[in-house]
PDB file of C-alpha atoms in Angstrom:
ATOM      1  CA  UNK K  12      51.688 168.028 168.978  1.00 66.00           C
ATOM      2  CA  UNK K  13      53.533 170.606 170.066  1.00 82.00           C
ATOM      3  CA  UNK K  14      55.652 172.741 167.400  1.00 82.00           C
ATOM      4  CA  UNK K  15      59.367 170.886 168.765  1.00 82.00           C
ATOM      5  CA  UNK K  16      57.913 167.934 168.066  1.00 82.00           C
ATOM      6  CA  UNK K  17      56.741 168.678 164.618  1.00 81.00           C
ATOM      7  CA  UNK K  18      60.166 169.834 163.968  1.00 80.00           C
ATOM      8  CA  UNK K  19      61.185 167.173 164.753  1.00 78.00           C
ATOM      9  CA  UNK K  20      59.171 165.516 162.913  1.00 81.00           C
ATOM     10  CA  UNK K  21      59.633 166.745 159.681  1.00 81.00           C
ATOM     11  CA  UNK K  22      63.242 166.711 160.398  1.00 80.00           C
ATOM     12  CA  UNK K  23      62.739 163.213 160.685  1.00 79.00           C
ATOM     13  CA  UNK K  24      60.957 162.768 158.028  1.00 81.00           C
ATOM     14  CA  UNK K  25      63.907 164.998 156.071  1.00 78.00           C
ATOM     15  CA  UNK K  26      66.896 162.427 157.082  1.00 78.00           C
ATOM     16  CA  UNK K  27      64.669 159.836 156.071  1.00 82.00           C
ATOM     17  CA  UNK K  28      64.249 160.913 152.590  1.00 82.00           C
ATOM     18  CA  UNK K  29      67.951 161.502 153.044  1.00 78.00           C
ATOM     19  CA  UNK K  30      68.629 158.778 154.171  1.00 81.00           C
ATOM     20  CA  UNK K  31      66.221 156.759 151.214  1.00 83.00           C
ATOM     21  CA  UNK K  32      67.971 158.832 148.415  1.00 80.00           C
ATOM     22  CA  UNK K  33      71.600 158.417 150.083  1.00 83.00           C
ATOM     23  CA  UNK K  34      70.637 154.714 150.534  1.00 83.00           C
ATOM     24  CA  UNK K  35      69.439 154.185 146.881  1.00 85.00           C
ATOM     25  CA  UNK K  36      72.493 155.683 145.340  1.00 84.00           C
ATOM     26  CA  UNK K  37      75.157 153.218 147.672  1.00 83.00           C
ATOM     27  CA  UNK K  38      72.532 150.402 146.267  1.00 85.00           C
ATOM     28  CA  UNK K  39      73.115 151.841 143.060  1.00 87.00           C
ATOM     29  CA  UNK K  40      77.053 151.898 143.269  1.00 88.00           C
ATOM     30  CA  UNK K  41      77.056 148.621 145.111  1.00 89.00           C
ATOM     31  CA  UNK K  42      75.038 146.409 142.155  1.00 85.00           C
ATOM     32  CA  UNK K  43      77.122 148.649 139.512  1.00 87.00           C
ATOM     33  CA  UNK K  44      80.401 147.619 141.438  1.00 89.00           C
ATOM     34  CA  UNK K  45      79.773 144.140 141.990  1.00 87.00           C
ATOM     35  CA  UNK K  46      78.442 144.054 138.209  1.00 89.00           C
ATOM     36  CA  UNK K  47      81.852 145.360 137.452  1.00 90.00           C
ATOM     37  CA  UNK K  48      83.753 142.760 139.145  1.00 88.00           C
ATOM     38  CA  UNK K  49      81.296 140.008 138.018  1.00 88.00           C
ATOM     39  CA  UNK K  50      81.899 140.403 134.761  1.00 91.00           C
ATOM     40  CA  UNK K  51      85.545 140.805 135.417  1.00 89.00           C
ATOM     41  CA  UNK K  52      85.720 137.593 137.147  1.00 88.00           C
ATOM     42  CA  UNK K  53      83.651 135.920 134.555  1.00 90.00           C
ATOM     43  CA  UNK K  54      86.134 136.984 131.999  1.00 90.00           C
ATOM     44  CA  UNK K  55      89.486 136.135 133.890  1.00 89.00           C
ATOM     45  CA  UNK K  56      87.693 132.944 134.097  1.00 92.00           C
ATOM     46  CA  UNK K  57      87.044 132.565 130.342  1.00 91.00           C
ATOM     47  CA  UNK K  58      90.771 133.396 130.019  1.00 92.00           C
ATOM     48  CA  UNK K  59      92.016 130.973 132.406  1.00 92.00           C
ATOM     49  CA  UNK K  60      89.648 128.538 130.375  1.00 92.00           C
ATOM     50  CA  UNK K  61      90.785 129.268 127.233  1.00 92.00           C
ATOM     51  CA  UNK K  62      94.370 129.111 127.968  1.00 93.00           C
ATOM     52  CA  UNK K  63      93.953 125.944 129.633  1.00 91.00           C
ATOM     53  CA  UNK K  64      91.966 124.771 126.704  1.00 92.00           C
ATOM     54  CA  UNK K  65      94.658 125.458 124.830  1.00 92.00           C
ATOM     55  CA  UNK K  66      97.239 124.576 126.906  1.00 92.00           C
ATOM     56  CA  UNK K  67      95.374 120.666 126.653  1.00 93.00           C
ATOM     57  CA  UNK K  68      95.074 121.696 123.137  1.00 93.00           C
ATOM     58  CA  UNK K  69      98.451 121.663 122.800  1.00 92.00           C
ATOM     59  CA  UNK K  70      99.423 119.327 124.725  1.00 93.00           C
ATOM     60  CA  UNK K  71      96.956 116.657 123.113  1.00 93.00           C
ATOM     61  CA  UNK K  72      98.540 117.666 119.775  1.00 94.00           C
ATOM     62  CA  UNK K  73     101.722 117.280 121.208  1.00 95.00           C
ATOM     63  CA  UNK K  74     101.374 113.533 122.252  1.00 94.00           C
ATOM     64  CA  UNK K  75      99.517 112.701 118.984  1.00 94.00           C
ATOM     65  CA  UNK K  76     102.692 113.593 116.895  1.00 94.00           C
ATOM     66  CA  UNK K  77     104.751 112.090 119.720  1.00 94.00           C
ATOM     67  CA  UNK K  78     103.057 109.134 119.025  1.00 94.00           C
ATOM     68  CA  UNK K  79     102.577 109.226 115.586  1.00 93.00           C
ATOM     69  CA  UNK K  80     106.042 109.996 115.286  1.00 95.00           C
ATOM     70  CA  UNK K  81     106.600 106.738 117.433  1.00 94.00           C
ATOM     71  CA  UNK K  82     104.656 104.347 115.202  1.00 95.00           C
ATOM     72  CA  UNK K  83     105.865 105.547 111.935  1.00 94.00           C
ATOM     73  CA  UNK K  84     109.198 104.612 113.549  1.00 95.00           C
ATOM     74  CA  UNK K  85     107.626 101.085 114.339  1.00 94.00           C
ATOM     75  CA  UNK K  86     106.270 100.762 111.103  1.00 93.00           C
ATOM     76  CA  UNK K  87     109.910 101.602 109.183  1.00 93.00           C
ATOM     77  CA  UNK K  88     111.761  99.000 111.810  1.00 94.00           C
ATOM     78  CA  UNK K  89     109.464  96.256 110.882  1.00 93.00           C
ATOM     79  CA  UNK K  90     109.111  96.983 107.196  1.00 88.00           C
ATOM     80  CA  UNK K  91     113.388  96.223 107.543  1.00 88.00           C
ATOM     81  CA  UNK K  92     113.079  93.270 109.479  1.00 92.00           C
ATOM     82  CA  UNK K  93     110.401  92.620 106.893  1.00 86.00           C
ATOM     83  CA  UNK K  94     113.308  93.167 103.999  1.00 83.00           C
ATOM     84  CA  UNK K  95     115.795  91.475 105.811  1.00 85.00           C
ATOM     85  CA  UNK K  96     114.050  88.138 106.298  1.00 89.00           C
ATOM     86  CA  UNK K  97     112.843  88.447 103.168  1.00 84.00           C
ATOM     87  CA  UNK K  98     116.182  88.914 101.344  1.00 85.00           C
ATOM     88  CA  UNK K  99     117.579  86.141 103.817  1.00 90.00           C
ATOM     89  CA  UNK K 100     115.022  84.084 102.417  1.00 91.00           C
ATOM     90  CA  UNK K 101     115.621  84.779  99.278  1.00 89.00           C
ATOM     91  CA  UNK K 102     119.443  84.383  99.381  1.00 90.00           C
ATOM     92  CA  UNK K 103     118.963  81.046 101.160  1.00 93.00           C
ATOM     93  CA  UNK K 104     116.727  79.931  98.289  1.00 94.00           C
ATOM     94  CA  UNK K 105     119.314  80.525  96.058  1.00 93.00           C
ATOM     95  CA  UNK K 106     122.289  79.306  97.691  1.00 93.00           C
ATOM     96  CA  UNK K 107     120.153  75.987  97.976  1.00 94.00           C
ATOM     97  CA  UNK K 108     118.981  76.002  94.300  1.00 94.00           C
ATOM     98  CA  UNK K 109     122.946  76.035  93.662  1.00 92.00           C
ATOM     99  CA  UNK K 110     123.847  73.463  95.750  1.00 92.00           C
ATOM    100  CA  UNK K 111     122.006  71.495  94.106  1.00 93.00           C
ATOM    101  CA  UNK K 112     122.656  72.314  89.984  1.00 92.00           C
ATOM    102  CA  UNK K 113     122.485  69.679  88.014  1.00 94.00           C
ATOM    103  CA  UNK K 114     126.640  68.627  87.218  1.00 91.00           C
ATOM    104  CA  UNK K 115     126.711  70.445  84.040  1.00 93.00           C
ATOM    105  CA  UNK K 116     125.632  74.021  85.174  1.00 94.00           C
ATOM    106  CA  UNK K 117     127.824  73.200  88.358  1.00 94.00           C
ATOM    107  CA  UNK K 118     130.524  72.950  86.433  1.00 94.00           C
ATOM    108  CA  UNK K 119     130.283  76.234  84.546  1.00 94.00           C
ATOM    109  CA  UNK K 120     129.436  78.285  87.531  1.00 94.00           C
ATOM    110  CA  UNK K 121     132.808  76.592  89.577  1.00 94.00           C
ATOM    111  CA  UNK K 122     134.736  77.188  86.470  1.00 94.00           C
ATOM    112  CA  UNK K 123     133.690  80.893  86.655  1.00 93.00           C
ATOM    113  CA  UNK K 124     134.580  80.775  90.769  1.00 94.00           C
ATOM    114  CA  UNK K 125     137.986  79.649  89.747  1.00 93.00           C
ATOM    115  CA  UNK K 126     138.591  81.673  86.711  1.00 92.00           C
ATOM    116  CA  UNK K 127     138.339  84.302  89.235  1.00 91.00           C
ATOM    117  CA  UNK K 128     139.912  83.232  92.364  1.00 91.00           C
ATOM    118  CA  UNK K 129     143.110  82.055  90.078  1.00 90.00           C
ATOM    119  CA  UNK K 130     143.822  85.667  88.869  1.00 90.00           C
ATOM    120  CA  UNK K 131     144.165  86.384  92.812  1.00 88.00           C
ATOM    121  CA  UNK K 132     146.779  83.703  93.011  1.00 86.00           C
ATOM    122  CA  UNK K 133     150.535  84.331  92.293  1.00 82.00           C
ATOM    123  CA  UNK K 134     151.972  81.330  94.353  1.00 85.00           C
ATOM    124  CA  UNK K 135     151.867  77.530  93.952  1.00 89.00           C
ATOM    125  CA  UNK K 136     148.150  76.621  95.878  1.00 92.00           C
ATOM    126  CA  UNK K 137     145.675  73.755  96.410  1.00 94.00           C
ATOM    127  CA  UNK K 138     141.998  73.971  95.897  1.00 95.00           C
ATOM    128  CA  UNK K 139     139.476  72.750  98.838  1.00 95.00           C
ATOM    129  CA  UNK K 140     135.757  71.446  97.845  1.00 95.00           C
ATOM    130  CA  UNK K 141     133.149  70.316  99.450  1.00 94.00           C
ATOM    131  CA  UNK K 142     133.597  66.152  98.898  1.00 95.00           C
ATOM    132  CA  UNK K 143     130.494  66.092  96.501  1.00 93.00           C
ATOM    133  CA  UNK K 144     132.176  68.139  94.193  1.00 94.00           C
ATOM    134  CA  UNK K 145     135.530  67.076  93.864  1.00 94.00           C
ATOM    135  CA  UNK K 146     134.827  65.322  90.565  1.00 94.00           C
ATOM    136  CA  UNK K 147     133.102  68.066  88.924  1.00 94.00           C
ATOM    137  CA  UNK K 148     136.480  70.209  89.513  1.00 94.00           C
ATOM    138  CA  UNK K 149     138.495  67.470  88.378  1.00 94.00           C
ATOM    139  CA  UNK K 150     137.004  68.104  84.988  1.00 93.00           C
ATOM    140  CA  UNK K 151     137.999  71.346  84.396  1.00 91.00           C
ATOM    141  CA  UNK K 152     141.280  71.569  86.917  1.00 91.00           C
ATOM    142  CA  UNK K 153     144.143  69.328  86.193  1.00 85.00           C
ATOM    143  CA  UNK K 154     147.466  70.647  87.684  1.00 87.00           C
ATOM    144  CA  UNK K 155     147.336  71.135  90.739  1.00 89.00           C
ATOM    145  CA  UNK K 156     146.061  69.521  94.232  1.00 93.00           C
ATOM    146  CA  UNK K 157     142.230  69.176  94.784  1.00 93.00           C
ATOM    147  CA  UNK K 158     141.007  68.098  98.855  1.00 94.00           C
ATOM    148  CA  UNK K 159     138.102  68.256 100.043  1.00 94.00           C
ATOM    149  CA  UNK K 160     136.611  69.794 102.837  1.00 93.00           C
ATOM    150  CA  UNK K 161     133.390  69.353 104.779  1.00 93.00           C
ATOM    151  CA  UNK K 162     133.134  72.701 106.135  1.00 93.00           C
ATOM    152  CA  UNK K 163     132.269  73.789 102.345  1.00 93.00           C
ATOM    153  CA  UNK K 164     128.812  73.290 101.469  1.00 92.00           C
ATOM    154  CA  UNK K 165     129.715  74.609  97.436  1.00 93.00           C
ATOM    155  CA  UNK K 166     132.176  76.629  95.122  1.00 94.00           C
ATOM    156  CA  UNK K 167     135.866  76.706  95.998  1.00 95.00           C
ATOM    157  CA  UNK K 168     138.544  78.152  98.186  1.00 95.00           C
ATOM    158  CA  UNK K 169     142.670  78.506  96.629  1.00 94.00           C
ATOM    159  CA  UNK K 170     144.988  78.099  99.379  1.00 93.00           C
ATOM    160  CA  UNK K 171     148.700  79.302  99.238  1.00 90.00           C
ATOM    161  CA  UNK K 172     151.155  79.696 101.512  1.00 89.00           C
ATOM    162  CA  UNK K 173     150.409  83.956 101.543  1.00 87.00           C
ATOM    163  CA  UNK K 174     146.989  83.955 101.121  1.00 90.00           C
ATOM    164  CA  UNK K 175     143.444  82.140 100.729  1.00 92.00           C
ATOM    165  CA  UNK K 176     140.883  83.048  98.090  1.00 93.00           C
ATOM    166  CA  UNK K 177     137.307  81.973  99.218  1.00 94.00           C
ATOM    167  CA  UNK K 178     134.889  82.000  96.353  1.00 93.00           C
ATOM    168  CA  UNK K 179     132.436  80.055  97.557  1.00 94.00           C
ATOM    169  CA  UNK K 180     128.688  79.544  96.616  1.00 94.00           C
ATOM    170  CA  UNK K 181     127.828  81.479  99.997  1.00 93.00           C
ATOM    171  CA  UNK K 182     130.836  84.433  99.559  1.00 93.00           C
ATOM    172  CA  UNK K 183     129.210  84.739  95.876  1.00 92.00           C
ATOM    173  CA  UNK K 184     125.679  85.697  97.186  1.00 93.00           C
ATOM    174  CA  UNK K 185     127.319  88.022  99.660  1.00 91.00           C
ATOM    175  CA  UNK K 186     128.904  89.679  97.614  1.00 91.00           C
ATOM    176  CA  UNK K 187     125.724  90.249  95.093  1.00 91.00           C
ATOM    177  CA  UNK K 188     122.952  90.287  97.667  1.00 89.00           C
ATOM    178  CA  UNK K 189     122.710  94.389  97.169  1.00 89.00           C
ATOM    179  CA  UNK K 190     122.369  93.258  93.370  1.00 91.00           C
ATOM    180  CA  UNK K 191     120.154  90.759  93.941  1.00 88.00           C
ATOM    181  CA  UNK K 192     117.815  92.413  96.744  1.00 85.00           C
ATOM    182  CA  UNK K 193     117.931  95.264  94.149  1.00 87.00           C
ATOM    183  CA  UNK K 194     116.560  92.885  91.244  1.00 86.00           C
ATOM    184  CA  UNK K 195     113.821  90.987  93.921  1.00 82.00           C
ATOM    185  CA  UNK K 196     112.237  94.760  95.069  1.00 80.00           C
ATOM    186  CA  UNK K 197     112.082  95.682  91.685  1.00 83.00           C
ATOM    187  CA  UNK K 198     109.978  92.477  90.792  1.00 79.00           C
ATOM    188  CA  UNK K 199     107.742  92.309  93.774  1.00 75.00           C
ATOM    189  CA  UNK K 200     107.963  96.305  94.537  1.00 73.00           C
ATOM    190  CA  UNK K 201     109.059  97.883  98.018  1.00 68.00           C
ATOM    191  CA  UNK K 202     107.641  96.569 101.330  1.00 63.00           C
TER     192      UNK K 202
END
């Protein structure tokens, strides 16, 4: 070999080492670089995860009171339909246990219906009844006209030219069925 060639050899054999060391350190920043960014991807990815963890989080939580919210609602309606069929119930019972008093109790509770109805009245009036009952008001009622009246299933109505005083069995229980739904819920407690 002649000397040129075993300069340029070793030359060679320079740039190569060169080139090995220069090589090794671009590795080196390469693996560190995409290290870097895998790890930074990684954790933008946890992030993204998280958030739309709890984003569904949220969301789930979200339709659960929604929902909850919904049935308590549902529960409250039907506990009043619950109420209200049971007062209706309850006031239809009673109306029906009036109807039917035996004559004597009739005729204290009618007296009481017209004892009230009459301070009402200032004019000249008849009284309607149902037709079972006209002789039970004839008892108590003596001056003045008595007719009866199929449309009244119990108690009394005053009729005068001005005005018309309905205290019937059924205008009685309306007008104490907040008394008397009061009185049931406080012996069977609240639905």
């Amino acid at each position: 070999m002649n000397d040129t060639e075993l300069k340029l050899k070793n030359m060679l054999e320079l740039l190569e080492k060169d080139y090995e060391v220069e090589y090794k350190s671009l590795k080196k920043q390469y693996d560190d670089e995409f290290e870097k960014l895998k790890k930074s991807f990684e954790e933008d990815i946890e992030k993204y995860s998280q958030r739309k963890l709890k984003e569904a989080n949220d969301k789930a939580k979200h339709i659960l009171k929604l929902a909850k919210s919904k049935a308590e609602l549902r529960i409250k309606e039907e506990k009043l339909k619950l109420k209200n069929n049971l007062l209706k119930k309850v006031l239809d019972e009673i109306e029906n246990k009036m109807l039917n008093l035996e004559n004597e109790r009739k005729k204290y509770f009618y007296q009481k219906l017209y004892f009230d109805a009459v301070k009402l009245v200032n004019d000249d009036y008849i009284i309607l009844c149902n037709p079972g009952d006209v002789e039970i008001i004839k008892t108590f009622v003596s001056d003045c006209k008595i007719e009866s009246d199929n449309e009244i299933k119990g108690g009394i109505i005053l009729k005068s030219k001005n005005v018309s005083i309905k205290n019937t069995i059924e205008s009685y229980l309306q007008e104490n069925k907040n008394m008397i739904f009061r009185l049931v819920l406080e012996e069977v407690g609240d639905i």
